[in-house]
Amino acid sequence: MDSTRVTEQPTSFERPQPGADPADARGALLRTPTTPGAAALPLQSGPADDAPRPVGAAGSEHSQPASAEPDAHRPRPAPEGIPAQPDAAARVPGGRTGEDGTPDGTESGQANPEAPRAAGGPGGQDRRAGRGVLPDGRERRTGQGLPPGRTLPMRRDGDRLRFVGAATRRIARGMDLDEIVLGLCRATVPTFSDAILVYLREPLPVGDERPAGPLVLRLRRTDRIPAERDTELGFMPAPVPEQPAELSAVTNELCEVRPGSALGEVLRGVRPVFTDTASAHAALTELLGEDSALVVPDGQRTILAPLRGRRRVIGAALFLRRPERHAFQPDDLLVAAQLATHSALGIDKAVLYGREAYIADELQRTMLPETLPRPTGVRLASRYLPAAETARVGGDWYDAIPLPGSRVALVVGDVMGHSMTSAAIMGQLRTTAQTLAGLDLPPQEVLHHLDEQAQRLGSDRMATCLYAVYDPVAHRITIANAGHPPPVLLHLGGRSEVLRVPPGAPIGVGGVDFEAVELEAPAGATLLLYTDGLVESRLRDVWTGIEQLREKLSATAQLTGPDHPPPLEALCDEVLDMLGPGDRDDDIALLAARFDGIAPNDVEYWILDPENAAPGQARRLARQALARWGLEELTDSVELLISEVVTNAVRYASRPVTLRLLRTDVLRCEVGDDVPQLPRLRQARATDEGGRGLYLVNRMARRWGATRLSTGKVVWFEVNPSTEASR
C-alpha cells in the first residue's frame, strides 16, 4: 500500500468563498460563484454571524467570517477523541434557542445583541459548532444523537492527519514487541475504533529468515472500550453479569492460513479491506473461527488490515466499530494502512533487536564460565553485570582453573571497551589463559604469554589481568598483576586489607617484565577479585572506590561475628549494593574465593627413590596412612592403584618420585616424576605383558588424570570412601 497517500490530502488555508454551499465536501476549495453579491450580505450582518458555520468540508477548519472585525477568539475544531460537551452552558437562562441551537433572546426570534456573548463567546459562535455538534447534543451533519461519552467521528482530512501523526508517534515509542502492539491498541481505541484484535505470525521470522512451516497467526493482544462505557451489546456477545467477556475469550487464538484461502488472498493483497464483501467476510470468518461467539456488525464497521514487514506478512489487525457509531469511511482505509505499516515495521525492528540481544547474551554467556569448579579447600562465587541493557557484552571476565596438587588458579581480566570486539578478544585471552594454566606455569609466566598473545591480536589490543594461584595445603597464594586493581582480602575477624601486589603494565604493551608475590592465605579468609567497573566511575576515582569496597567488606563481616565469615553468595550481593545510580559506567566482573585449606593431619607426603623396591614401599606407606585415617576398607583397592602408578613412574624416572595422599571428601593420591610425557590409556593386546595399569586405574578410580608440570608431570586418581568410613 502507498503509505504516503494520507499525507497528500489537500488542506486549504484559503478563506471560504461567499456563496459556498455548507454541505459541499469541497469546502473552501470551491471557486467564486457567478453572483458574488448573492451571499455576501448574510456573512457581513451581525445577527447572521450567529449562524452555524459549515463543518465537514476539507477547508472548513480554517474558515473565517468576512466581517470587518475577525473573531480572534474563535475556537479551533477539536480533533477526534474529544467528547461532546453538555449543552446547558451554551444556553442563556430564561431565553430560547433558535432552530439551529443558537441562543435567541426574544420570542419573536429577533437577535439579542447581548445574547451571543453570553451564549459562549465573541460573535455568539457556539464553541461546539466547530466540533459539529448542536447545543441539544445532536450531531450537526446527520442530526443523530450521540450516546453519552462517545467520541466524534473524524470528518476532516486534518483530523485524520493529526490522528495518524499522534498514533504513529505512540507506536514508534515502543522498543520491544509488546510495547509496539500495546501502542497500536491504545492509539486506536476508542479514537479510531471501539475494539481491536492484533494477530501475529507464530513464530515471527527474524530478518531474512525464510519460514519453513505454514503461516500460522496467533492472537497477540485485544483491546476495547472499557465495560463501564458499554451502554449496549453492539458487536460484543452477551456477557455474564458483572463479568464482561474479553475479546480473547470469544475468538480463535490460533489460526492456520491455508494457501489459496480467502484469508490468504486478503493477506497477500496487503491493503486493508472492509469485511462487508463476500470474500472479505469469508476471510474474517476464517480468522475468527467458524464457531466464534464474536458478533461482527454489518456494514463498513470492520476493517481487516494485513501487517506486512519489510519482506513478508507478519500478522493482521482487525478494527471494529459498534452499530450505533458512524461507519468507517473509505479514507479510513488509508488510516488503517498507515497504522498497519508503522506497526509492522516496528515489530520487525523489535524482533531484530530481540535477536541481537539474544545473540549478545549467548556470546557473553559462552565467554564466561557456565559453572564454577569445586576444588578442594576453596569455595567460589562470582557475579557479572553488563554496563547497560543496550551493551550486554563486554571485555570483563573471570575464571577458576583447577591445577595439579589440589591447587586452583583464580583469574580476572578486563579488555578495553564493552563491545562485540572486546568480547571476542576477551574470549581469546581467556582461552589462552586456560591453556597456559594447564601447563602449570608460574603466574608471571602466564601474564608474559598473555602479553605476547595480545600483541599478536593487534597493536591496540590491551587488557588488564590479575592471575593468582592458591595452594590449600601450604595455605599460600601467589599473585601476579598486569595493570589491574589490587585484590582485597577479608580476614576471619572482620579486618579487610588491600593486598600489596606489584601493579605491572597492562597486557598488550609488550616488552614488560611481570613480577609475582607470595602471600599468606589463612583459613577462613576471603579473597575478592574484581574489575575496575566496581570501584571506578564518573563520580569517584579508583582508589576512593577501593577504600569504599574495603569498608563495605568489613561492615558486612561485622554482621556475622568474629568467628563466622559471611556467606559467600550474600557477600557478593552486598558488594554490588554499594553501586550508586551513576556508578554503572563499565561492566563488572567479580570473583570471591573463601579459603578453607586442607588441615596438615589430612595430608601425607613421601619421596621415593626410583628403584624396584619403590612400589612395595609405596603400598606399605599408604596402608599405614589409611589405618590412621580409619579408611581400612580402601586398603586393597588403593594399594593396587598406587602400585600400578608408582611402577610406571619408576620405570622411566631418573629422579626421586613423590607420593602424596590427601583426605578430604574423597581420597586423592598424587604421584609425581620428572618425565614430561603424559601416559595414555590404551587397549592392551592379549600377548602384551604390560599396558594394563592405566586400564585398572580407569575402571576402579572415581576420577583420574595427568598434568604436565615445568619439572615433569603428576598422575593422580581419586577414590570415594565408603559411607561408614565417611562418618
XYZ file of C-alpha atoms in Angstrom:
727
model
C 0.000 0.000 0.000
C 1.118 3.522 -0.715
C 1.595 4.788 2.812
C 2.008 8.394 1.691
C -1.474 8.897 0.318
C -2.895 10.124 3.589
C -0.340 12.881 3.897
C -1.095 14.034 0.385
C -4.717 15.002 1.111
C -5.329 18.689 0.178
C -5.722 21.041 3.127
C -6.567 24.605 2.095
C -5.811 27.677 4.159
C -7.904 29.929 1.908
C -10.884 31.933 3.177
C -14.186 30.297 2.125
C -15.735 31.874 -0.918
C -19.080 33.630 -0.486
C -21.998 31.563 -1.589
C -20.338 28.264 -0.891
C -22.727 25.509 -0.039
C -22.009 24.323 3.535
C -22.900 20.794 2.556
C -20.439 20.696 -0.321
C -17.461 18.454 0.578
C -15.076 20.646 -1.354
C -15.425 23.408 1.273
C -13.011 26.264 0.765
C -11.732 24.825 -2.488
C -14.884 25.958 -4.327
C -14.404 28.632 -6.901
C -16.081 32.057 -6.656
C -19.759 31.822 -7.679
C -21.044 33.752 -10.661
C -23.162 36.026 -8.440
C -20.707 37.219 -5.826
C -23.152 39.530 -4.100
C -25.851 36.987 -3.511
C -24.394 35.506 -0.335
C -22.214 38.404 0.802
C -24.776 40.213 2.905
C -25.571 37.435 5.345
C -21.904 36.995 6.062
C -21.496 40.714 6.818
C -24.565 41.120 9.023
C -24.203 40.897 12.756
C -27.055 38.567 13.646
C -26.184 36.192 10.839
C -22.825 35.751 12.482
C -24.585 33.557 14.967
C -25.483 31.088 12.274
C -23.544 27.853 12.295
C -20.541 27.667 10.034
C -20.268 24.767 7.605
C -18.421 21.774 9.009
C -17.125 18.600 7.476
C -15.568 20.273 4.466
C -11.908 19.994 3.749
C -11.287 23.681 4.256
C -13.884 24.478 6.899
C -11.303 24.210 9.655
C -9.772 27.496 8.556
C -12.984 29.306 7.552
C -13.167 32.969 8.654
C -16.233 35.262 8.580
C -15.966 38.058 6.044
C -16.748 40.735 8.609
C -14.526 43.761 9.103
C -13.539 42.630 12.591
C -12.397 38.999 12.532
C -13.172 36.804 15.512
C -9.760 36.420 17.131
C -11.093 34.075 19.786
C -12.904 31.627 17.572
C -12.103 28.152 18.898
C -10.369 25.662 16.644
C -12.231 22.436 15.880
C -11.380 19.724 18.357
C -9.637 16.647 16.972
C -11.079 13.171 17.112
C -11.443 11.781 20.563
C -12.901 14.849 22.386
C -16.408 14.051 23.670
C -19.366 16.325 23.121
C -19.860 18.910 25.845
C -23.186 19.375 27.663
C -25.432 21.941 26.034
C -26.527 23.589 29.267
C -23.599 26.020 29.278
C -24.489 27.214 25.816
C -27.983 28.345 26.755
C -28.994 31.707 28.145
C -31.045 31.495 31.337
C -34.602 32.425 30.606
C -34.036 32.600 26.879
C -34.944 30.397 23.961
C -32.917 28.661 21.398
C -33.235 29.047 17.730
C -33.765 26.277 15.240
C -30.047 25.738 14.832
C -29.405 25.762 18.565
C -28.079 29.334 18.867
C -29.473 31.475 21.707
C -32.441 33.569 20.856
C -33.162 36.454 23.239
C -36.770 37.232 22.161
C -39.872 35.242 21.490
C -40.144 36.722 18.008
C -36.771 35.248 17.079
C -35.035 38.641 16.731
C -31.390 38.614 17.605
C -30.483 39.813 21.064
C -27.247 41.851 20.921
C -26.167 40.635 24.336
C -27.091 37.014 23.829
C -24.154 35.979 21.622
C -21.502 36.755 24.196
C -23.436 35.118 26.989
C -24.019 32.137 24.806
C -20.459 31.041 24.554
C -18.005 33.589 23.197
C -17.419 36.581 20.986
C -19.623 36.775 17.987
C -22.106 34.355 19.517
C -20.442 31.373 17.927
C -21.175 28.245 19.933
C -17.812 26.690 20.779
C -19.187 23.286 19.968
C -20.175 24.331 16.468
C -16.579 23.764 15.370
C -16.953 20.207 16.593
C -20.054 19.606 14.519
C -22.475 19.310 17.484
C -25.660 21.228 18.098
C -26.363 22.561 21.614
C -29.016 19.900 22.166
C -26.411 17.173 21.742
C -27.272 16.241 18.152
C -24.599 15.850 15.506
C -24.838 18.791 13.127
C -24.484 16.988 9.808
C -26.776 13.983 10.399
C -28.955 15.258 13.241
C -28.460 11.949 15.047
C -27.983 11.930 18.783
C -24.619 10.891 20.265
C -24.559 8.361 23.110
C -23.097 9.677 26.360
C -19.304 9.645 26.393
C -18.988 8.711 22.714
C -16.261 10.323 20.647
C -16.995 12.192 17.472
C -16.139 10.769 14.068
C -13.277 12.229 12.136
C -14.841 14.348 9.412
C -11.870 16.254 8.073
C -8.581 15.373 6.471
C -6.800 17.476 9.071
C -8.279 15.330 11.838
C -7.050 12.179 10.160
C -3.590 13.615 9.635
C -3.321 14.672 13.260
C -4.581 11.318 14.445
C -2.179 9.357 12.230
C 0.723 11.518 13.382
C -0.085 11.037 17.063
C -0.741 7.313 16.641
C 2.462 6.611 14.743
C 4.473 8.546 17.305
C 2.969 6.424 20.035
C 3.711 3.223 18.140
C 7.280 4.354 17.422
C 7.963 4.864 21.127
C 7.862 1.113 21.706
C 11.160 -0.744 21.874
C 10.063 -4.347 22.243
C 7.251 -6.334 20.668
C 4.734 -5.955 23.485
C 5.222 -2.187 23.706
C 4.606 -1.735 19.978
C 1.440 -3.851 19.963
C 0.201 -2.079 23.085
C 0.903 1.286 21.469
C -1.187 0.301 18.439
C -4.098 -0.767 20.636
C -4.034 2.289 22.874
C -3.688 4.680 19.928
C -6.739 3.319 18.088
C -9.194 2.549 20.900
C -11.514 4.431 21.300
C -10.397 7.210 18.941
C -10.427 5.242 15.699
C -12.282 2.065 16.626
C -14.229 0.619 19.522
C -12.152 -2.572 19.619
C -9.055 -4.061 18.023
C -7.627 -7.545 17.666
C -3.964 -7.998 16.739
C -2.739 -11.291 15.277
C 0.955 -12.027 14.760
C 2.755 -14.802 12.976
C 3.813 -17.772 15.077
C 6.772 -17.874 15.171
C 7.795 -14.437 13.979
C 10.516 -14.589 11.299
C 13.731 -12.730 12.002
C 15.465 -10.661 9.346
C 15.909 -12.620 6.126
C 14.794 -15.917 7.648
C 12.532 -17.940 5.398
C 9.798 -19.648 7.446
C 9.742 -23.372 6.835
C 6.281 -24.159 8.191
C 2.807 -22.916 7.235
C 1.570 -19.413 8.021
C 0.037 -19.526 11.495
C -1.470 -16.447 13.156
C -1.788 -16.223 16.926
C -3.925 -13.683 18.754
C -1.356 -11.473 20.451
C -3.491 -8.766 22.074
C -7.010 -7.379 22.193
C -8.325 -4.067 23.400
C -11.761 -2.428 23.579
C -13.691 0.375 25.233
C -13.917 -0.362 28.981
C -17.024 -2.150 30.197
C -18.355 0.891 32.080
C -18.701 2.683 28.728
C -20.528 -0.220 27.047
C -24.122 1.021 27.058
C -25.228 -1.591 24.514
C -24.027 -5.006 23.456
C -23.013 -3.949 19.958
C -20.648 -6.489 18.485
C -19.866 -7.979 21.901
C -21.636 -11.206 22.899
C -23.882 -11.131 25.937
C -21.532 -11.316 28.941
C -22.123 -12.956 32.267
C -23.498 -10.333 34.689
C -20.705 -8.283 36.300
C -18.134 -10.289 34.331
C -17.659 -8.644 30.915
C -16.318 -11.117 28.376
C -12.892 -10.334 26.903
C -12.289 -10.491 23.192
C -9.564 -13.083 23.670
C -12.078 -15.427 25.281
C -14.524 -15.437 22.388
C -12.236 -15.663 19.363
C -9.784 -18.124 17.879
C -6.385 -17.809 19.500
C -4.629 -19.726 16.738
C -5.413 -19.677 13.022
C -3.571 -21.546 10.271
C -3.795 -19.731 6.941
C -4.283 -22.266 4.160
C -2.758 -21.462 0.765
C -5.358 -20.092 -1.628
C -7.933 -19.450 1.101
C -9.907 -16.231 1.395
C -7.776 -15.075 4.344
C -4.605 -15.908 2.443
C -5.742 -13.790 -0.507
C -6.546 -10.817 1.737
C -3.181 -11.058 3.469
C -1.397 -11.371 0.163
C -3.188 -8.282 -1.121
C -1.571 -6.267 1.709
C -4.185 -3.466 1.564
C -6.797 -3.096 4.335
C -10.328 -4.073 3.314
C -13.855 -3.700 4.644
C -15.412 -7.010 5.619
C -18.812 -6.304 4.036
C -17.876 -8.104 0.806
C -18.278 -11.848 0.422
C -14.566 -12.610 0.075
C -13.539 -10.375 2.946
C -16.299 -11.784 5.159
C -15.079 -15.290 4.411
C -11.536 -14.221 5.377
C -12.863 -12.765 8.623
C -14.749 -15.975 9.396
C -11.580 -17.977 8.784
C -9.588 -15.695 11.085
C -12.096 -15.699 13.956
C -13.226 -19.294 13.525
C -16.483 -20.846 12.440
C -17.779 -21.189 15.998
C -16.657 -17.755 17.175
C -19.052 -16.011 19.567
C -17.948 -12.608 18.351
C -20.786 -10.833 16.529
C -19.399 -8.654 13.747
C -21.549 -5.587 12.952
C -22.991 -5.140 9.487
C -21.831 -2.551 7.001
C -18.455 -0.884 6.844
C -17.777 -1.141 10.564
C -14.948 -3.675 10.403
C -11.536 -3.257 8.748
C -9.144 -6.153 8.254
C -5.614 -4.780 7.798
C -2.661 -7.083 6.994
C 0.558 -6.320 8.849
C 3.404 -6.530 6.376
C 7.021 -6.123 7.413
C 9.906 -5.487 5.103
C 9.629 -8.788 3.234
C 6.539 -10.740 4.269
C 3.185 -10.620 6.028
C 3.727 -10.965 9.775
C 0.178 -10.596 11.057
C -3.168 -8.847 10.804
C -5.118 -6.191 12.712
C -8.912 -6.102 12.988
C -10.589 -2.749 13.717
C -14.260 -2.815 14.797
C -16.923 -0.189 15.457
C -20.273 -0.591 17.168
C -23.532 -0.366 15.222
C -24.546 2.911 16.895
C -21.305 4.588 15.859
C -20.665 6.030 12.407
C -19.345 3.520 9.925
C -15.819 3.717 8.590
C -15.271 5.958 5.605
C -13.190 4.999 2.563
C -10.451 7.356 3.760
C -10.275 5.350 6.986
C -8.738 2.529 4.958
C -5.770 4.825 4.389
C -5.555 5.480 8.123
C -5.651 1.741 8.847
C -2.961 1.192 6.225
C -0.703 3.779 7.858
C -1.215 2.223 11.289
C -0.583 -1.286 9.942
C 2.558 -0.237 8.070
C 4.139 1.566 11.028
C 3.215 -1.250 13.400
C 4.621 -3.953 11.121
C 7.902 -2.126 10.601
C 8.176 -1.535 14.342
C 7.516 -5.215 15.028
C 10.179 -6.176 12.503
C 12.713 -3.930 14.223
C 11.709 -5.191 17.662
C 12.226 -8.796 16.571
C 15.638 -7.936 15.129
C 16.576 -6.093 18.316
C 15.458 -9.072 20.378
C 17.584 -11.401 18.264
C 20.622 -9.145 18.647
C 20.104 -9.013 22.393
C 19.780 -12.806 22.464
C 22.990 -13.222 20.470
C 24.792 -10.804 22.787
C 23.570 -12.691 25.853
C 24.597 -16.029 24.393
C 28.007 -14.679 23.417
C 28.615 -13.300 26.888
C 27.362 -16.499 28.495
C 29.699 -18.673 26.455
C 32.646 -16.379 27.096
C 32.212 -16.692 30.876
C 32.267 -19.936 32.895
C 28.889 -21.623 32.908
C 29.586 -23.074 36.352
C 32.486 -22.670 38.710
C 34.540 -25.734 39.697
C 34.595 -27.096 43.230
C 38.277 -27.533 44.002
C 39.461 -28.950 47.271
C 39.970 -26.461 50.088
C 38.307 -23.405 48.494
C 34.747 -22.208 47.829
C 33.940 -19.863 44.947
C 31.224 -17.375 43.971
C 31.019 -14.943 41.075
C 28.931 -12.150 39.566
C 28.844 -10.391 36.205
C 26.945 -7.187 35.372
C 26.932 -5.606 31.903
C 27.448 -1.873 31.566
C 23.823 -1.332 30.450
C 20.887 -3.104 28.838
C 21.995 -1.769 25.460
C 25.581 -3.009 25.965
C 25.101 -6.577 27.106
C 28.584 -7.773 26.205
C 31.922 -6.529 27.365
C 35.549 -7.394 27.854
C 35.475 -8.326 31.555
C 35.956 -11.962 32.509
C 36.762 -14.206 35.428
C 37.794 -17.827 35.676
C 38.752 -20.546 38.163
C 41.000 -23.320 36.835
C 41.881 -26.457 38.865
C 45.619 -27.188 38.925
C 47.676 -30.226 39.970
C 48.207 -30.742 43.661
C 44.651 -29.586 44.577
C 45.628 -26.025 43.704
C 43.395 -23.593 41.848
C 44.150 -20.638 39.584
C 41.964 -17.539 40.060
C 41.854 -15.163 37.089
C 40.089 -11.864 36.473
C 40.671 -9.593 33.481
C 39.314 -6.591 31.637
C 39.657 -5.844 27.921
C 39.185 -2.210 26.943
C 35.656 -1.364 25.837
C 32.345 -3.184 26.092
C 31.514 -4.245 22.553
C 31.442 -7.378 20.442
C 35.098 -6.842 19.559
C 36.059 -6.601 23.212
C 34.123 -9.771 23.977
C 35.843 -11.627 21.136
C 39.301 -10.557 22.326
C 38.355 -11.484 25.864
C 37.388 -14.969 24.697
C 40.752 -15.474 23.023
C 42.681 -14.271 26.060
C 40.622 -16.443 28.385
C 41.257 -19.498 26.233
C 44.970 -18.713 26.205
C 44.982 -18.353 30.000
C 43.302 -21.741 30.395
C 45.859 -23.366 28.125
C 48.772 -21.787 29.988
C 47.270 -22.785 33.332
C 47.152 -26.389 32.129
C 50.912 -26.219 31.681
C 51.224 -25.218 35.355
C 53.355 -22.181 34.545
C 54.116 -19.617 37.259
C 51.715 -16.640 37.347
C 54.286 -14.188 35.955
C 54.961 -16.521 33.015
C 51.254 -16.786 32.285
C 50.956 -12.990 32.074
C 54.022 -12.823 29.848
C 52.479 -15.237 27.343
C 49.153 -13.394 27.510
C 51.012 -10.198 26.644
C 52.509 -11.853 23.591
C 49.123 -13.179 22.524
C 47.551 -9.700 22.827
C 50.273 -8.252 20.604
C 49.574 -10.919 18.000
C 45.879 -9.968 18.011
C 46.664 -6.329 17.189
C 48.636 -3.293 18.204
C 45.740 -1.704 20.103
C 44.545 -4.837 21.909
C 45.135 -4.009 25.551
C 43.769 -5.536 28.716
C 44.420 -5.744 32.437
C 44.641 -9.071 34.238
C 45.305 -10.499 37.664
C 46.406 -14.137 37.961
C 46.611 -15.882 41.360
C 47.355 -19.488 42.354
C 46.066 -20.785 45.699
C 47.650 -23.812 47.393
C 45.287 -25.235 50.057
C 47.981 -27.485 51.514
C 50.564 -24.747 52.059
C 47.883 -22.071 52.773
C 49.716 -19.711 50.439
C 48.700 -17.694 47.402
C 50.939 -16.438 44.595
C 49.736 -13.356 42.692
C 50.953 -11.594 39.548
C 49.346 -8.387 38.284
C 49.169 -6.698 34.871
C 47.777 -3.215 35.472
C 44.695 -4.478 37.337
C 43.183 -3.098 40.566
C 44.646 -4.921 43.592
C 42.580 -7.634 45.336
C 41.061 -7.208 48.778
C 41.488 -9.856 51.498
C 38.828 -10.150 54.208
C 40.129 -11.921 57.324
C 38.036 -14.088 59.613
C 37.843 -11.475 62.374
C 36.345 -8.836 60.066
C 39.524 -6.973 59.183
C 39.966 -6.265 55.479
C 43.105 -5.159 53.670
C 44.154 -4.231 50.174
C 46.934 -6.610 49.188
C 50.191 -5.031 48.120
C 50.998 -6.567 44.760
C 53.257 -5.145 42.026
C 50.987 -3.152 39.666
C 52.682 -4.135 36.402
C 51.831 -2.865 32.922
C 48.660 -3.811 31.024
C 48.692 -6.773 28.689
C 49.458 -5.733 25.137
C 52.102 -3.100 25.946
C 54.924 -5.513 25.174
C 58.477 -5.743 26.471
C 57.424 -5.540 30.144
C 58.528 -7.907 32.874
C 55.888 -9.123 35.336
C 56.544 -9.906 38.988
C 54.844 -12.345 41.348
C 54.424 -12.098 45.100
C 53.630 -14.942 47.536
C 51.352 -14.154 50.481
C 49.684 -15.944 53.368
C 46.140 -17.241 52.758
C 44.805 -18.168 56.209
C 41.832 -20.486 56.577
C 38.523 -18.629 56.764
C 39.780 -15.611 54.812
C 38.029 -14.385 51.658
C 39.831 -13.033 48.601
C 37.893 -10.671 46.359
C 38.981 -10.187 42.736
C 37.121 -7.590 40.668
C 37.330 -5.335 37.635
C 37.549 -1.545 37.716
C 33.857 -1.115 36.908
C 33.129 -1.921 40.552
C 35.322 0.779 42.066
C 35.694 3.458 39.367
C 33.081 5.720 37.773
C 32.470 9.302 36.738
C 31.663 10.165 40.341
C 34.720 8.665 42.063
C 38.286 7.685 41.301
C 39.567 4.138 41.564
C 41.325 4.473 44.929
C 38.274 6.034 46.547
C 36.237 3.140 45.257
C 38.737 0.580 46.564
C 38.604 2.146 50.012
C 34.800 2.071 49.942
C 34.945 -1.584 48.939
C 37.258 -2.408 51.828
C 34.944 -0.648 54.281
C 31.932 -2.434 52.817
C 33.569 -5.825 53.347
C 34.463 -5.000 56.947
C 30.939 -3.772 57.693
C 29.413 -6.912 56.200
C 31.743 -9.179 58.179
C 30.753 -7.464 61.440
C 27.173 -8.686 60.963
C 28.141 -12.371 61.272
C 30.525 -12.011 64.195
C 34.281 -12.529 64.539
C 34.165 -16.341 64.422
C 31.942 -16.836 61.374
C 32.712 -15.452 57.915
C 29.761 -14.027 55.967
C 28.076 -16.329 53.420
C 29.867 -16.077 50.130
C 26.829 -15.507 47.876
C 25.371 -12.917 50.219
C 28.747 -11.180 50.397
C 28.797 -10.776 46.608
C 25.312 -9.269 46.673
C 26.305 -6.845 49.420
C 29.338 -5.742 47.432
C 27.199 -4.973 44.384
C 24.783 -2.985 46.552
C 27.454 -0.338 47.013
C 26.911 0.749 43.405
C 25.012 4.001 43.033
C 22.929 5.380 40.121
C 25.994 6.902 38.432
C 28.377 4.005 39.074
C 27.455 1.799 36.106
C 29.837 3.196 33.516
C 31.508 -0.141 32.778
C 30.728 -3.813 33.042
C 31.673 -5.583 36.261
C 33.216 -8.989 36.901
C 33.512 -10.233 40.467
C 35.153 -13.421 41.799
C 35.172 -14.297 45.506
C 37.210 -17.194 46.966
C 36.772 -18.483 50.531
C 39.953 -20.236 51.713
C 39.212 -23.354 53.747
C 42.530 -25.083 53.128
C 43.446 -28.637 53.961
C 44.484 -29.462 57.523
C 48.059 -30.793 57.960
C 46.834 -34.042 59.561
C 44.858 -34.768 56.358
C 47.993 -34.727 54.207
C 50.707 -37.402 53.875
C 53.771 -36.793 51.694
C 56.723 -39.065 50.828
C 59.734 -39.068 48.496
C 60.653 -42.421 46.913
C 63.862 -43.373 45.172
C 63.408 -44.551 41.571
C 64.250 -48.236 42.214
C 62.422 -51.546 42.048
C 61.543 -51.513 45.749
C 59.612 -48.230 45.420
C 56.200 -49.782 44.575
C 56.306 -52.058 47.666
C 57.372 -49.150 49.869
C 54.539 -47.012 48.486
C 51.980 -49.744 49.281
C 53.233 -50.042 52.861
C 53.165 -46.265 53.473
C 49.658 -45.951 52.021
C 48.419 -48.833 54.217
C 49.697 -47.116 57.360
C 48.131 -43.776 56.411
C 44.735 -45.342 55.688
C 44.835 -47.085 59.053
C 45.439 -43.775 60.859
C 42.510 -42.189 58.997
C 40.171 -45.095 59.608
C 39.921 -45.995 55.902
C 40.984 -49.635 56.123
C 38.191 -50.717 53.747
C 40.012 -48.849 50.944
C 43.340 -50.545 51.551
C 43.143 -53.236 48.872
C 41.983 -51.012 46.023
C 44.296 -48.124 46.930
C 47.334 -50.390 47.237
C 46.651 -51.860 43.790
C 46.209 -48.467 42.127
C 49.259 -46.925 43.841
C 51.387 -49.906 42.866
C 50.462 -49.528 39.181
C 51.061 -45.759 39.050
C 54.332 -45.843 41.021
C 55.641 -48.738 38.931
C 55.033 -46.756 35.743
C 56.778 -43.685 37.221
C 59.821 -45.588 38.475
C 60.275 -47.280 35.106
C 61.054 -44.003 33.306
C 62.061 -41.541 36.061
C 65.663 -40.539 36.713
C 64.979 -38.516 39.861
C 63.084 -39.289 43.067
C 59.338 -39.905 42.787
C 56.890 -38.075 45.045
C 53.791 -39.645 46.610
C 51.069 -37.601 48.357
C 47.750 -38.640 49.895
C 45.036 -36.056 50.614
C 41.969 -36.792 52.719
C 39.001 -34.513 52.071
C 35.551 -35.602 50.970
C 37.420 -38.042 48.736
C 40.794 -39.775 48.987
C 43.211 -38.313 46.436
C 46.554 -39.856 45.501
C 49.209 -37.951 43.506
C 52.382 -39.440 42.040
C 54.946 -37.060 40.516
C 58.055 -37.732 38.418
C 60.437 -35.839 36.139
C 59.209 -37.310 32.832
C 57.159 -34.773 30.799
C 55.412 -37.377 28.598
C 51.839 -37.970 29.742
C 50.522 -41.537 29.992
C 47.771 -42.535 27.587
C 45.077 -45.092 28.114
C 45.235 -47.866 25.505
C 43.751 -51.281 24.960
C 46.386 -53.930 25.582
C 46.513 -56.975 23.318
C 46.324 -60.497 24.664
C 50.037 -61.087 24.009
C 51.210 -57.851 25.692
C 52.971 -58.209 29.030
C 52.139 -54.640 30.136
C 49.836 -51.750 29.304
C 47.046 -52.731 31.697
C 47.928 -50.487 34.639
C 46.009 -47.412 33.482
C 43.151 -49.652 32.422
C 42.775 -50.787 36.050
C 43.044 -47.197 37.259
C 40.338 -46.113 34.809
C 37.970 -48.896 35.945
C 38.480 -48.699 39.713
C 39.079 -44.986 40.445
C 36.375 -42.365 40.733
C 38.398 -39.978 38.572
C 41.934 -39.882 37.306
C 44.153 -37.659 35.186
C 47.648 -36.500 34.353
C 49.021 -32.950 34.297
C 52.282 -31.767 32.819
C 54.450 -29.622 35.109
C 57.508 -27.489 34.429
C 59.561 -30.162 36.194
C 57.748 -33.231 34.817
C 54.222 -34.485 35.401
C 51.742 -35.599 38.062
C 49.410 -38.583 37.710
C 46.509 -38.557 40.157
C 43.376 -40.520 40.967
C 40.513 -40.212 43.457
C 38.632 -42.889 45.375
C 35.328 -42.431 47.183
C 35.385 -43.606 50.809
C 32.562 -45.871 51.926
C 29.585 -44.497 53.830
C 30.747 -45.955 57.112
C 34.234 -44.533 56.730
C 32.994 -41.072 55.836
C 31.053 -40.947 59.064
